Amino acid sequence: MFEGLKALANGMKTTLRMLAEPRDTVPWPEKKREVAPRYRGRHMLATDDDGHELCVGCGLCEAVCPAHAIRVVAAGAGEDRPVSWTERYAVDYEVDLIRCIFCGMCEEACPTNAVRLTPFMELAGYSRRDMVADKPALLGPAVRK
Ligand code: SF4
Ligand code: SF4
């Protein structure tokens, strides 16, 4: 019985000591956790200063992705090029954030620096479809659904 009380006292001592120590967790979402400068979160598709999409639909990111998480459908941009800065652009672009392992190889492979991994880390959804970032989402600011 004495041994049991001693173990209980030791347990309580540890509990009280931990109560006084600073927390490792943060009260998310009220408080955001800082991420490392090189953190790789959700992707974005960049545009130039005139609002033209940098993606030329070359498909290199899709080809290099080890998780097969990217789907690109390319098309000609037409004479007036309302969307892209060059003669081709991505009509459709999707990243499956469930498949993605955030390795950053798509970013490295992109010849126009169009696809970039952002620090956005609040990835959650109610369905599998919620976790597929489509082109409008990737062109806009990263937000929590
Ligand atoms: S970060 Fe890696 S796994 Fe994710 S889409 Fe890019 S290449 Fe694929
Ligand atoms: S994001 Fe870059 S690599 Fe991917 S299709 Fe567009 S231009 Fe090519």
GROMACS .gro file of C-alpha atoms in nm, residues 20-82:
model
   63
   20ALA     CA    1   0.333   2.517  -1.450
   21GLU     CA    2   0.533   2.464  -1.771
   22PRO     CA    3   0.460   2.653  -2.096
   23ARG     CA    4   0.227   2.471  -2.337
   24ASP     CA    5   0.351   2.316  -2.660
   25THR     CA    6   0.005   2.338  -2.816
   26VAL     CA    7  -0.167   2.655  -2.941
   27PRO     CA    8  -0.540   2.739  -2.915
   28TRP     CA    9  -0.594   2.707  -3.292
   29PRO     CA   10  -0.773   2.854  -3.486
   30GLU     CA   11  -0.776   3.167  -3.269
   31LYS     CA   12  -0.398   3.164  -3.256
   32LYS     CA   13  -0.199   3.065  -3.564
   33ARG     CA   14   0.115   2.863  -3.534
   34GLU     CA   15   0.425   3.006  -3.701
   35VAL     CA   16   0.566   2.776  -3.967
   36ALA     CA   17   0.928   2.744  -4.076
   37PRO     CA   18   1.031   2.968  -4.369
   38ARG     CA   19   1.078   2.661  -4.589
   39TYR     CA   20   0.745   2.504  -4.489
   40ARG     CA   21   0.560   2.351  -4.786
   41GLY     CA   22   0.184   2.389  -4.760
   42ARG     CA   23  -0.095   2.427  -5.012
   43HIS     CA   24  -0.008   2.521  -5.368
   44MET     CA   25  -0.089   2.842  -5.554
   45LEU     CA   26  -0.075   2.936  -5.920
   46ALA     CA   27   0.102   3.266  -5.973
   47THR     CA   28   0.020   3.546  -6.216
   48ASP     CA   29   0.237   3.825  -6.353
   49ASP     CA   30   0.190   4.197  -6.280
   50ASP     CA   31  -0.068   4.223  -6.560
   51GLY     CA   32  -0.274   3.939  -6.415
   52HIS     CA   33  -0.171   3.687  -6.681
   53GLU     CA   34  -0.129   3.333  -6.556
   54LEU     CA   35   0.230   3.216  -6.553
   55CYS     CA   36   0.133   2.854  -6.613
   56VAL     CA   37   0.181   2.753  -6.975
   57GLY     CA   38   0.022   2.411  -6.933
   58CYS     CA   39   0.345   2.226  -7.015
   59GLY     CA   40   0.255   1.941  -6.779
   60LEU     CA   41   0.602   1.908  -6.627
   61CYS     CA   42   0.464   1.936  -6.274
   62GLU     CA   43   0.214   1.661  -6.351
   63ALA     CA   44   0.485   1.438  -6.498
   64VAL     CA   45   0.728   1.484  -6.210
   65CYS     CA   46   0.477   1.443  -5.926
   66PRO     CA   47   0.556   1.115  -5.748
   67ALA     CA   48   0.207   1.096  -5.600
   68HIS     CA   49   0.018   1.162  -5.925
   69ALA     CA   50  -0.161   1.443  -5.746
   70ILE     CA   51  -0.166   1.700  -6.028
   71ARG     CA   52  -0.390   1.711  -6.332
   72VAL     CA   53  -0.327   1.967  -6.607
   73VAL     CA   54  -0.536   2.022  -6.918
   74ALA     CA   55  -0.365   2.258  -7.161
   75ALA     CA   56  -0.497   2.456  -7.455
   76GLY     CA   57  -0.394   2.727  -7.699
   77ALA     CA   58  -0.438   3.076  -7.560
   78GLY     CA   59  -0.558   3.236  -7.885
   79GLU     CA   60  -0.441   3.554  -8.054
   80ASP     CA   61  -0.548   3.802  -7.791
   81ARG     CA   62  -0.413   3.591  -7.502
   82PRO     CA   63  -0.655   3.709  -7.237
   0.00000   0.00000   0.00000
